[in-house]
mmCIF file of C-alpha atoms in Angstrom:
data_model
loop_
_atom_site.group_PDB
_atom_site.id
_atom_site.type_symbol
_atom_site.label_atom_id
_atom_site.label_comp_id
_atom_site.label_asym_id
_atom_site.label_seq_id
_atom_site.Cartn_x
_atom_site.Cartn_y
_atom_site.Cartn_z
ATOM 1 C CA GLU A 1 1.461 19.673 -1.637
ATOM 2 C CA VAL A 2 2.727 15.941 -2.123
ATOM 3 C CA GLN A 3 1.275 14.723 -5.364
ATOM 4 C CA LEU A 4 1.833 11.451 -7.370
ATOM 5 C CA LEU A 5 0.291 10.781 -10.665
ATOM 6 C CA GLU A 6 0.369 7.335 -12.318
ATOM 7 C CA SER A 7 0.252 6.985 -15.979
ATOM 8 C CA GLY A 8 0.767 4.373 -18.809
ATOM 9 C CA GLY A 9 -2.015 1.751 -18.052
ATOM 10 C CA GLY A 10 -4.093 0.058 -20.566
ATOM 11 C CA LEU A 11 -4.928 -3.085 -22.308
ATOM 12 C CA VAL A 12 -2.278 -5.350 -23.295
ATOM 13 C CA GLN A 13 -2.223 -9.008 -24.479
ATOM 14 C CA PRO A 14 -0.671 -11.827 -22.549
ATOM 15 C CA GLY A 15 2.969 -11.936 -23.004
ATOM 16 C CA GLY A 16 3.208 -8.183 -23.947
ATOM 17 C CA SER A 17 4.866 -5.306 -22.295
ATOM 18 C CA LEU A 18 3.832 -1.962 -20.520
ATOM 19 C CA ARG A 19 5.759 0.799 -18.839
ATOM 20 C CA LEU A 20 4.113 2.750 -15.899
ATOM 21 C CA SER A 21 5.153 6.183 -14.786
ATOM 22 C CA CYS A 22 4.632 7.960 -11.658
ATOM 23 C CA ALA A 23 5.246 11.698 -11.616
ATOM 24 C CA ALA A 24 6.068 13.038 -8.112
ATOM 25 C CA SER A 25 5.912 16.486 -7.219
ATOM 26 C CA GLY A 26 5.945 18.658 -3.923
ATOM 27 C CA PHE A 27 8.638 16.891 -1.999
ATOM 28 C CA SER A 28 12.461 16.167 -2.478
ATOM 29 C CA PHE A 29 12.039 13.186 -4.799
ATOM 30 C CA ASN A 30 15.496 11.612 -4.284
ATOM 31 C CA SER A 31 15.249 11.795 -0.536
ATOM 32 C CA TYR A 32 12.263 9.173 -0.162
ATOM 33 C CA ALA A 33 11.935 5.578 -0.973
ATOM 34 C CA LEU A 34 8.828 4.942 -3.166
ATOM 35 C CA SER A 35 6.866 1.733 -4.079
ATOM 36 C CA TRP A 36 4.498 0.246 -6.447
ATOM 37 C CA VAL A 37 1.305 -1.367 -4.967
ATOM 38 C CA ARG A 38 -1.140 -3.215 -6.912
ATOM 39 C CA GLN A 39 -4.921 -4.373 -6.553
ATOM 40 C CA ALA A 40 -6.623 -6.976 -8.627
ATOM 41 C CA PRO A 41 -10.230 -6.772 -9.234
ATOM 42 C CA GLY A 42 -12.161 -7.453 -6.007
ATOM 43 C CA LYS A 43 -8.845 -8.221 -4.130
ATOM 44 C CA GLY A 44 -6.553 -6.789 -1.567
ATOM 45 C CA LEU A 45 -3.486 -4.598 -1.731
ATOM 46 C CA GLU A 46 -0.279 -6.179 -2.945
ATOM 47 C CA TRP A 47 3.289 -4.651 -2.788
ATOM 48 C CA VAL A 48 4.987 -5.127 -6.105
ATOM 49 C CA ALA A 49 8.376 -3.306 -6.118
ATOM 50 C CA GLY A 50 10.351 -0.639 -3.976
ATOM 51 C CA SER A 51 13.074 1.989 -4.901
ATOM 52 C CA ARG A 52 14.937 3.488 -1.822
ATOM 53 C CA GLY A 53 15.953 7.168 -2.207
ATOM 54 C CA SER A 54 19.389 8.250 -3.257
ATOM 55 C CA GLY A 55 19.758 4.908 -5.709
ATOM 56 C CA ALA A 56 20.271 2.766 -2.635
ATOM 57 C CA GLY A 57 18.675 -0.213 -4.107
ATOM 58 C CA THR A 58 15.543 -1.762 -5.795
ATOM 59 C CA TYR A 59 13.346 -4.556 -4.582
ATOM 60 C CA HIS A 60 10.855 -6.894 -6.199
ATOM 61 C CA ALA A 61 8.052 -9.216 -5.037
ATOM 62 C CA ASP A 62 8.682 -12.886 -5.961
ATOM 63 C CA SER A 63 5.574 -12.719 -8.122
ATOM 64 C CA VAL A 64 7.024 -10.251 -10.521
ATOM 65 C CA LYS A 65 10.771 -10.835 -10.073
ATOM 66 C CA GLY A 66 12.401 -11.152 -13.518
ATOM 67 C CA ARG A 67 9.570 -9.740 -15.470
ATOM 68 C CA PHE A 68 8.991 -6.275 -13.798
ATOM 69 C CA THR A 69 11.621 -3.693 -13.232
ATOM 70 C CA ILE A 70 11.482 -0.492 -11.022
ATOM 71 C CA SER A 71 13.456 2.430 -11.752
ATOM 72 C CA ARG A 72 13.535 6.329 -11.069
ATOM 73 C CA ASP A 73 14.509 9.269 -13.108
ATOM 74 C CA THR A 74 15.787 11.863 -10.798
ATOM 75 C CA PHE A 75 15.846 14.570 -13.461
ATOM 76 C CA LYS A 76 12.093 14.121 -14.299
ATOM 77 C CA ASN A 77 11.104 13.116 -10.923
ATOM 78 C CA THR A 78 9.392 9.946 -12.066
ATOM 79 C CA LEU A 79 9.246 6.357 -10.694
ATOM 80 C CA ASP A 80 8.763 3.963 -13.528
ATOM 81 C CA LEU A 81 7.712 0.266 -13.630
ATOM 82 C CA GLN A 82 8.750 -1.620 -16.712
ATOM 83 C CA MET A 83 6.335 -4.690 -17.057
ATOM 84 C CA ASN A 84 7.464 -7.461 -19.377
ATOM 85 C CA SER A 85 5.959 -10.927 -20.066
ATOM 86 C CA LEU A 86 2.533 -9.731 -18.670
ATOM 87 C CA ARG A 87 0.004 -12.381 -17.425
ATOM 88 C CA ALA A 88 -3.768 -12.346 -16.687
ATOM 89 C CA GLU A 89 -2.819 -12.180 -13.106
ATOM 90 C CA ASP A 90 -1.123 -9.056 -13.547
ATOM 91 C CA THR A 91 -4.392 -7.249 -14.109
ATOM 92 C CA ALA A 92 -4.876 -4.590 -11.403
ATOM 93 C CA VAL A 93 -5.016 -1.149 -10.396
ATOM 94 C CA TYR A 94 -1.340 -0.062 -9.773
ATOM 95 C CA TYR A 95 -0.614 2.545 -7.345
ATOM 96 C CA CYS A 96 2.755 4.312 -6.516
ATOM 97 C CA ALA A 97 3.086 5.550 -2.901
ATOM 98 C CA ARG A 98 5.792 7.425 -1.089
ATOM 99 C CA ASP A 99 7.518 5.142 1.683
ATOM 100 C CA SER A 100 7.650 7.934 4.368
ATOM 101 C CA TYR A 101 6.053 7.021 7.633
ATOM 102 C CA GLY A 102 4.550 4.030 6.302
ATOM 103 C CA MET A 103 3.374 5.098 2.886
ATOM 104 C CA ASP A 104 1.982 8.306 3.722
ATOM 105 C CA ALA A 105 0.996 9.606 0.237
ATOM 106 C CA TRP A 106 -0.569 7.747 -2.814
ATOM 107 C CA GLY A 107 -1.567 8.433 -6.314
ATOM 108 C CA GLN A 108 -4.868 7.833 -7.777
ATOM 109 C CA GLY A 109 -3.739 4.452 -9.523
ATOM 110 C CA THR A 110 -3.617 3.313 -13.387
ATOM 111 C CA THR A 111 -5.425 0.311 -14.562
ATOM 112 C CA VAL A 112 -3.584 -2.284 -16.300
ATOM 113 C CA ILE A 113 -5.861 -5.323 -18.109
ATOM 114 C CA VAL A 114 -4.009 -8.169 -19.669
ATOM 115 C CA SER A 115 -6.309 -10.012 -22.002
ATOM 116 C CA SER A 116 -6.323 -11.396 -25.414
ATOM 117 C CA ASP B 1 9.413 -13.173 3.797
ATOM 118 C CA ILE B 2 7.289 -11.781 6.632
ATOM 119 C CA GLN B 3 3.655 -12.669 6.575
ATOM 120 C CA MET B 4 0.836 -10.521 8.027
ATOM 121 C CA THR B 5 -2.242 -12.607 9.221
ATOM 122 C CA GLN B 6 -5.136 -9.902 9.359
ATOM 123 C CA SER B 7 -8.329 -10.882 11.256
ATOM 124 C CA PRO B 8 -11.169 -10.753 11.082
ATOM 125 C CA SER B 9 -11.665 -10.664 7.365
ATOM 126 C CA SER B 10 -15.105 -8.984 7.579
ATOM 127 C CA LEU B 11 -16.840 -7.344 10.496
ATOM 128 C CA SER B 12 -20.285 -5.964 11.073
ATOM 129 C CA ALA B 13 -20.991 -3.038 13.403
ATOM 130 C CA SER B 14 -23.384 -0.502 14.164
ATOM 131 C CA VAL B 15 -22.966 3.412 14.287
ATOM 132 C CA GLY B 16 -21.462 4.441 17.710
ATOM 133 C CA ASP B 17 -19.618 1.078 18.148
ATOM 134 C CA ARG B 18 -16.268 0.670 18.858
ATOM 135 C CA VAL B 19 -14.214 -2.142 16.755
ATOM 136 C CA THR B 20 -10.830 -3.702 16.763
ATOM 137 C CA ILE B 21 -8.620 -5.194 13.809
ATOM 138 C CA THR B 22 -5.574 -7.208 14.509
ATOM 139 C CA CYS B 23 -2.634 -8.018 12.284
ATOM 140 C CA ARG B 24 0.062 -10.652 13.569
ATOM 141 C CA ALA B 25 3.379 -10.763 11.893
ATOM 142 C CA SER B 26 5.264 -13.930 11.268
ATOM 143 C CA GLN B 27 8.364 -12.517 12.745
ATOM 144 C CA GLY B 28 9.514 -9.439 14.798
ATOM 145 C CA ILE B 29 9.163 -6.455 12.897
ATOM 146 C CA SER B 30 9.854 -3.780 15.599
ATOM 147 C CA ASN B 31 7.193 -1.327 15.134
ATOM 148 C CA TYR B 32 6.935 -0.841 11.398
ATOM 149 C CA VAL B 33 3.354 -1.294 10.946
ATOM 150 C CA ALA B 34 1.009 0.974 9.105
ATOM 151 C CA TRP B 35 -2.641 0.980 8.761
ATOM 152 C CA PHE B 36 -4.986 2.212 5.774
ATOM 153 C CA GLN B 37 -8.595 2.810 5.093
ATOM 154 C CA GLN B 38 -9.763 2.231 1.567
ATOM 155 C CA LYS B 39 -13.195 2.992 -0.008
ATOM 156 C CA PRO B 40 -14.497 1.600 -3.251
ATOM 157 C CA GLY B 41 -12.657 3.019 -6.240
ATOM 158 C CA LYS B 42 -10.292 5.027 -4.231
ATOM 159 C CA ALA B 43 -6.593 4.907 -3.286
ATOM 160 C CA PRO B 44 -5.778 3.609 0.298
ATOM 161 C CA LYS B 45 -5.483 6.634 2.754
ATOM 162 C CA SER B 46 -2.931 6.170 5.595
ATOM 163 C CA LEU B 47 -4.239 6.315 9.122
ATOM 164 C CA ILE B 48 -1.344 5.016 11.537
ATOM 165 C CA TYR B 49 2.215 4.582 11.073
ATOM 166 C CA ALA B 50 4.880 3.413 13.358
ATOM 167 C CA ALA B 51 2.105 0.924 15.045
ATOM 168 C CA SER B 52 0.667 3.856 17.113
ATOM 169 C CA ARG B 53 1.213 7.153 15.654
ATOM 170 C CA LEU B 54 -1.604 8.959 13.790
ATOM 171 C CA GLN B 55 -1.047 10.412 10.620
ATOM 172 C CA SER B 56 -1.488 14.081 10.303
ATOM 173 C CA GLY B 57 -5.202 15.230 9.896
ATOM 174 C CA VAL B 58 -6.510 11.816 10.777
ATOM 175 C CA PRO B 59 -9.013 11.879 13.852
ATOM 176 C CA SER B 60 -8.226 10.556 17.167
ATOM 177 C CA LYS B 61 -11.099 8.090 16.975
ATOM 178 C CA PHE B 62 -8.595 5.677 15.153
ATOM 179 C CA SER B 63 -5.735 4.404 17.383
ATOM 180 C CA GLY B 64 -3.100 1.688 17.056
ATOM 181 C CA SER B 65 -1.169 -0.434 19.391
ATOM 182 C CA GLN B 66 1.407 -3.417 19.580
ATOM 183 C CA SER B 67 2.013 -6.255 21.790
ATOM 184 C CA GLY B 68 5.115 -8.169 20.335
ATOM 185 C CA THR B 69 4.146 -9.233 17.027
ATOM 186 C CA ASP B 70 0.503 -8.369 17.342
ATOM 187 C CA PHE B 71 -0.760 -5.156 15.931
ATOM 188 C CA THR B 72 -4.158 -3.589 16.579
ATOM 189 C CA LEU B 73 -6.393 -1.039 15.158
ATOM 190 C CA THR B 74 -9.106 0.307 17.119
ATOM 191 C CA ILE B 75 -11.852 2.581 15.699
ATOM 192 C CA SER B 76 -14.196 4.181 18.309
ATOM 193 C CA SER B 77 -17.590 5.741 17.860
ATOM 194 C CA LEU B 78 -18.207 4.520 14.436
ATOM 195 C CA GLN B 79 -19.546 6.893 12.071
ATOM 196 C CA PRO B 80 -21.111 6.185 8.495
ATOM 197 C CA GLU B 81 -18.063 7.178 6.627
ATOM 198 C CA ASP B 82 -15.869 4.750 8.864
ATOM 199 C CA PHE B 83 -17.470 1.964 6.777
ATOM 200 C CA ALA B 84 -14.605 0.588 4.514
ATOM 201 C CA THR B 85 -11.954 -2.026 4.258
ATOM 202 C CA TYR B 86 -8.844 -1.629 6.418
ATOM 203 C CA TYR B 87 -5.506 -2.996 5.692
ATOM 204 C CA CYS B 88 -2.250 -3.140 7.570
ATOM 205 C CA VAL B 89 1.300 -3.366 6.128
ATOM 206 C CA GLN B 90 4.777 -4.093 7.602
ATOM 207 C CA TYR B 91 7.379 -2.071 6.096
ATOM 208 C CA ASN B 92 10.321 -3.202 8.304
ATOM 209 C CA THR B 93 11.793 -5.447 5.525
ATOM 210 C CA TYR B 94 11.486 -5.731 1.859
ATOM 211 C CA PRO B 95 9.417 -7.522 0.316
ATOM 212 C CA TYR B 96 6.688 -5.424 2.202
ATOM 213 C CA SER B 97 3.701 -7.308 2.976
ATOM 214 C CA PHE B 98 0.059 -6.279 3.471
ATOM 215 C CA GLY B 99 -2.551 -8.181 5.605
ATOM 216 C CA GLN B 100 -5.655 -9.627 3.875
ATOM 217 C CA GLY B 101 -7.979 -6.810 4.520
ATOM 218 C CA THR B 102 -10.946 -6.330 6.868
ATOM 219 C CA LYS B 103 -14.197 -5.191 5.258
ATOM 220 C CA LEU B 104 -16.273 -3.123 7.873
ATOM 221 C CA ASP B 105 -19.930 -2.808 7.107
ATOM 222 C CA ILE B 106 -23.168 -2.101 8.851
#
């Protein structure tokens, strides 16, 4: 069974940093592209960053470029999101998703709150 | 970047109705569109991929179609559990982009 489990969310002050992690199981981790998608309170879905399988490239939304970095650890089967210079508008539930047949599997999400 | 314009933003319907939601892409994206259902407090659930292919386990009351850069999700014979918010996404090109969402209520 495909499982994605996010962790690392919490309350952080503006300008601070946080590292999210998504533990993947039930599939060949290195063979799949993976994405981070977020949802601000009461808002729609926003794609944040993506990582192609086999280290074939990473991509970031303009809204987070230069502040967030997506990476994967193929030994631990985890997808990470390093978030620096956090802003109030980064407050959201962050989901990781497997990019297979159009994001066929999602985690339950982890909540990030940026507030002083 | 590719924009996905989804309409309507909200939709009222009754049990047993058939409804249609549309996403228009700002440029050609082949058939790389997926549709999701999301209920409050839950992660999105994939319904359709490649514009018209049903995800495993999704009932056939959900269907997708494409005409050029216009993509449509149709839900037939609405049941109470279908009332939720629906999103499209293009995954042809990074950055991926979601539609704004359609809230379907009774």
